[in-house]
Coordinates of N, CA and C in Angstrom, one line a residue:
T1379 N 220.4 13.4 188.1 CA 219.9 14.7 188.5 C 220.5 15.8 187.7
L1380 N 219.6 16.7 187.3 CA 220.1 17.9 186.6 C 220.2 19.0 187.5
N1381 N 221.3 19.7 187.5 CA 221.5 20.8 188.4 C 221.2 22.1 187.7
I1382 N 219.9 22.3 187.5 CA 219.5 23.5 186.7 C 218.4 24.2 187.6
P1383 N 218.5 25.5 187.8 CA 217.5 26.2 188.5 C 216.1 26.1 187.8
S1384 N 215.1 25.9 188.6 CA 213.8 25.6 188.0 C 213.2 26.7 187.2
K1385 N 213.6 28.0 187.4 CA 213.2 29.1 186.6 C 213.8 29.1 185.2
Q1386 N 214.8 28.2 185.0 CA 215.4 28.2 183.7 C 214.9 26.9 182.9
V1387 N 214.0 26.2 183.4 CA 213.5 25.0 182.8 C 212.1 25.2 182.3
K1388 N 211.8 24.8 181.1 CA 210.5 24.9 180.5 C 210.2 23.5 179.8
V1389 N 209.1 22.9 180.3 CA 208.7 21.6 179.8 C 207.5 21.9 178.9
M1390 N 207.5 21.3 177.7 CA 206.4 21.5 176.7 C 205.9 20.2 176.2
N1391 N 204.6 20.1 176.0 CA 204.0 19.0 175.3 C 203.4 19.5 174.0
V1392 N 204.1 19.5 173.0 CA 203.7 20.1 171.7 C 204.1 19.2 170.5
D1393 N 203.6 19.5 169.4 CA 204.1 18.9 168.1 C 205.4 19.5 167.8
V1394 N 206.5 18.8 168.1 CA 207.8 19.4 168.0 C 208.2 19.9 166.6
L1395 N 207.7 19.2 165.6 CA 208.1 19.6 164.2 C 207.5 20.9 163.9
A1396 N 206.2 21.1 164.3 CA 205.6 22.4 164.1 C 206.2 23.5 164.9
Y1397 N 206.5 23.2 166.2 CA 207.1 24.1 167.1 C 208.4 24.6 166.6
L1398 N 209.3 23.8 166.1 CA 210.6 24.2 165.6 C 210.5 25.2 164.5
Q1399 N 209.4 25.1 163.7 CA 209.3 26.0 162.6 C 208.8 27.3 163.0
Q1400 N 208.1 27.4 164.2 CA 207.5 28.6 164.6 C 208.3 29.4 165.6
Q1401 N 209.2 28.8 166.4 CA 209.9 29.4 167.4 C 211.4 29.6 167.0
Y1402 N 212.0 30.6 167.7 CA 213.4 30.9 167.3 C 214.4 30.8 168.4
Q1403 N 214.0 30.2 169.5 CA 214.9 30.1 170.6 C 215.8 28.9 170.4
T1404 N 216.9 28.9 171.2 CA 217.8 27.8 171.1 C 217.7 26.9 172.4
F1405 N 218.1 25.7 172.3 CA 218.0 24.8 173.4 C 219.4 24.2 173.8
D1406 N 219.6 24.1 175.1 CA 220.8 23.5 175.7 C 220.7 22.0 175.9
L1407 N 219.4 21.6 176.1 CA 219.1 20.2 176.4 C 217.8 19.8 175.7
V1408 N 217.9 18.7 175.0 CA 216.7 18.2 174.3 C 216.5 16.7 174.5
F1409 N 215.3 16.3 174.9 CA 215.0 14.9 175.1 C 214.1 14.4 174.0
I1410 N 214.6 13.4 173.3 CA 213.8 12.8 172.2 C 213.4 11.4 172.5
D1411 N 212.1 11.2 172.8 CA 211.6 9.9 173.2 C 210.2 9.8 172.5
P1412 N 210.2 9.7 171.2 CA 208.9 9.7 170.5 C 208.1 8.3 170.6
P1413 N 206.9 8.3 170.3 CA 206.1 7.1 170.3 C 206.9 6.0 169.4
F1414 N 206.9 4.8 169.9 CA 207.7 3.8 169.1 C 207.0 3.5 167.8
N1415 N 207.9 3.0 166.9 CA 207.5 2.5 165.5 C 206.7 3.6 164.7
Q1416 N 207.0 4.8 164.9 CA 206.4 5.9 164.2 C 207.4 6.6 163.2
G1417 N 208.6 6.2 163.2 CA 209.6 6.8 162.3 C 209.9 8.3 162.5
L1418 N 209.8 8.7 163.7 CA 209.9 10.2 164.0 C 211.3 10.7 164.3
I1419 N 212.3 9.8 164.7 CA 213.6 10.3 165.1 C 214.3 11.0 164.0
T1420 N 214.4 10.4 162.8 CA 215.1 11.1 161.7 C 214.5 12.4 161.3
P1421 N 213.2 12.6 161.2 CA 212.6 13.9 160.9 C 212.9 14.9 162.1
L1422 N 212.9 14.4 163.3 CA 213.2 15.3 164.4 C 214.7 15.8 164.4
L1423 N 215.6 14.9 164.1 CA 217.0 15.3 164.0 C 217.2 16.2 162.8
T1424 N 216.6 15.9 161.7 CA 216.7 16.8 160.6 C 216.2 18.2 160.9
A1425 N 215.0 18.3 161.5 CA 214.4 19.6 161.9 C 215.3 20.4 162.9
L1426 N 215.9 19.7 163.8 CA 216.8 20.4 164.8 C 218.0 20.9 164.0
K1427 N 218.5 20.2 163.1 CA 219.7 20.7 162.4 C 219.3 21.8 161.4
Q1428 N 218.2 21.7 160.7 CA 217.9 22.7 159.7 C 217.4 24.0 160.3
T1429 N 216.8 23.9 161.5 CA 216.3 25.1 162.1 C 217.4 25.8 163.1
S1430 N 218.5 25.2 163.2 CA 219.6 25.7 164.0 C 219.1 26.1 165.4
R1431 N 218.4 25.2 166.1 CA 217.8 25.4 167.4 C 218.7 24.9 168.6
L1432 N 219.8 24.3 168.3 CA 220.7 23.8 169.3 C 221.8 24.8 169.7
A1433 N 221.9 25.1 171.0 CA 223.0 26.0 171.5 C 224.3 25.3 171.3
E1434 N 225.4 26.0 171.4 CA 226.7 25.4 171.3 C 226.9 24.5 172.4
N1435 N 227.4 23.3 172.1 CA 227.6 22.2 173.1 C 226.3 21.7 173.7
A1436 N 225.2 21.8 173.0 CA 223.9 21.3 173.5 C 224.0 19.8 173.7
L1437 N 223.2 19.3 174.6 CA 223.0 17.8 174.8 C 221.7 17.4 174.2
V1438 N 221.7 16.2 173.5 CA 220.5 15.6 173.0 C 220.4 14.2 173.4
Y1439 N 219.4 13.9 174.1 CA 219.2 12.5 174.6 C 218.1 11.9 173.7
I1440 N 218.4 10.7 173.2 CA 217.5 10.0 172.3 C 217.3 8.6 172.8
E1441 N 216.0 8.3 173.0 CA 215.6 7.0 173.4 C 214.6 6.4 172.4
C1442 N 214.8 5.1 172.0 CA 214.0 4.5 171.0 C 214.0 3.0 171.1
E1443 N 213.1 2.4 170.4 CA 213.1 0.9 170.3 C 214.4 0.4 169.6
L1444 N 214.9 -0.7 170.1 CA 216.2 -1.2 169.6 C 216.2 -1.4 168.1
A1445 N 215.0 -1.9 167.6 CA 214.9 -2.2 166.1 C 215.1 -0.9 165.2
N1446 N 214.9 0.3 165.8 CA 215.0 1.5 165.0 C 216.2 2.4 165.5
A1447 N 217.2 1.8 166.1 CA 218.3 2.6 166.7 C 219.4 3.0 165.7
N1448 N 219.2 2.7 164.5 CA 220.2 3.0 163.5 C 219.8 4.2 162.7
Y1449 N 219.6 5.3 163.4 CA 219.2 6.6 162.8 C 220.5 7.4 162.5
P1450 N 220.4 8.3 161.5 CA 221.6 9.1 161.1 C 221.6 10.3 162.0
V1451 N 222.8 10.6 162.6 CA 223.0 11.8 163.4 C 223.8 12.8 162.6
P1452 N 223.5 14.1 162.9 CA 224.2 15.2 162.1 C 225.7 15.1 162.4
N1453 N 226.4 15.6 161.4 CA 227.9 15.7 161.6 C 228.2 16.6 162.8
G1454 N 229.2 16.2 163.5 CA 229.6 17.0 164.7 C 229.0 16.6 166.0
W1455 N 228.1 15.6 165.9 CA 227.5 15.1 167.2 C 228.3 14.0 167.7
Q1456 N 228.7 14.0 169.0 CA 229.5 13.0 169.6 C 228.6 12.3 170.6
C1457 N 228.6 10.9 170.5 CA 227.9 10.1 171.5 C 228.8 10.1 172.8
I1458 N 228.3 10.6 173.9 CA 229.1 10.6 175.1 C 228.6 9.5 176.1
K1459 N 227.4 9.0 175.9 CA 227.0 7.8 176.7 C 225.9 7.1 175.9
Q1460 N 226.0 5.7 175.9 CA 225.1 4.9 175.2 C 224.9 3.6 175.9
K1461 N 223.6 3.2 176.0 CA 223.3 1.9 176.6 C 222.1 1.3 175.8
Q1462 N 221.9 0.0 176.0 CA 220.7 -0.6 175.4 C 220.3 -1.8 176.3
T1463 N 219.0 -2.1 176.2 CA 218.4 -3.2 176.8 C 218.0 -4.2 175.7
K1464 N 217.2 -5.2 176.0 CA 216.7 -6.1 175.0 C 215.7 -5.4 174.0
Q1465 N 215.1 -4.3 174.5 CA 214.1 -3.6 173.7 C 214.4 -2.2 173.4
L1466 N 215.2 -1.5 174.2 CA 215.5 -0.1 174.1 C 216.9 0.3 173.8
S1467 N 217.1 1.4 173.1 CA 218.4 2.0 172.9 C 218.3 3.4 173.4
Y1468 N 219.3 3.9 174.1 CA 219.4 5.3 174.5 C 220.8 5.8 174.4
C1469 N 220.9 7.0 174.0 CA 222.2 7.6 173.7 C 222.1 9.1 174.0
L1470 N 223.2 9.6 174.6 CA 223.3 11.0 174.9 C 224.4 11.6 174.0
F1471 N 224.0 12.6 173.2 CA 224.9 13.2 172.3 C 225.3 14.6 172.7
Q1472 N 226.5 15.0 172.5 CA 226.9 16.4 172.6 C 227.1 17.0 171.2
C1473 N 226.5 18.1 171.0 CA 226.6 18.7 169.7 C 227.6 19.9 169.6
E1474 N 228.2 20.0 168.5 CA 229.2 21.1 168.3 C 228.4 22.3 167.9

């Protein structure tokens, strides 16, 4: 459960790569759960880093198929929780 007032939460269903290029807000919490086997995690992480959209100490949750869980994370990201099943990998990172 996230203890965040609802007026501070905004859920969007958009093309995130295009959105990051057009918007200039920062994010405290990001969920990355792209369609499987599309190779989208690395471009998403690159876009987040290049556009400087993460607030200080932001949290980034990544869920993906186990076969593609070897993605490069930006320097300064610390995995604070990680689990996997037979098919899935998920990790919560804290960003500097």
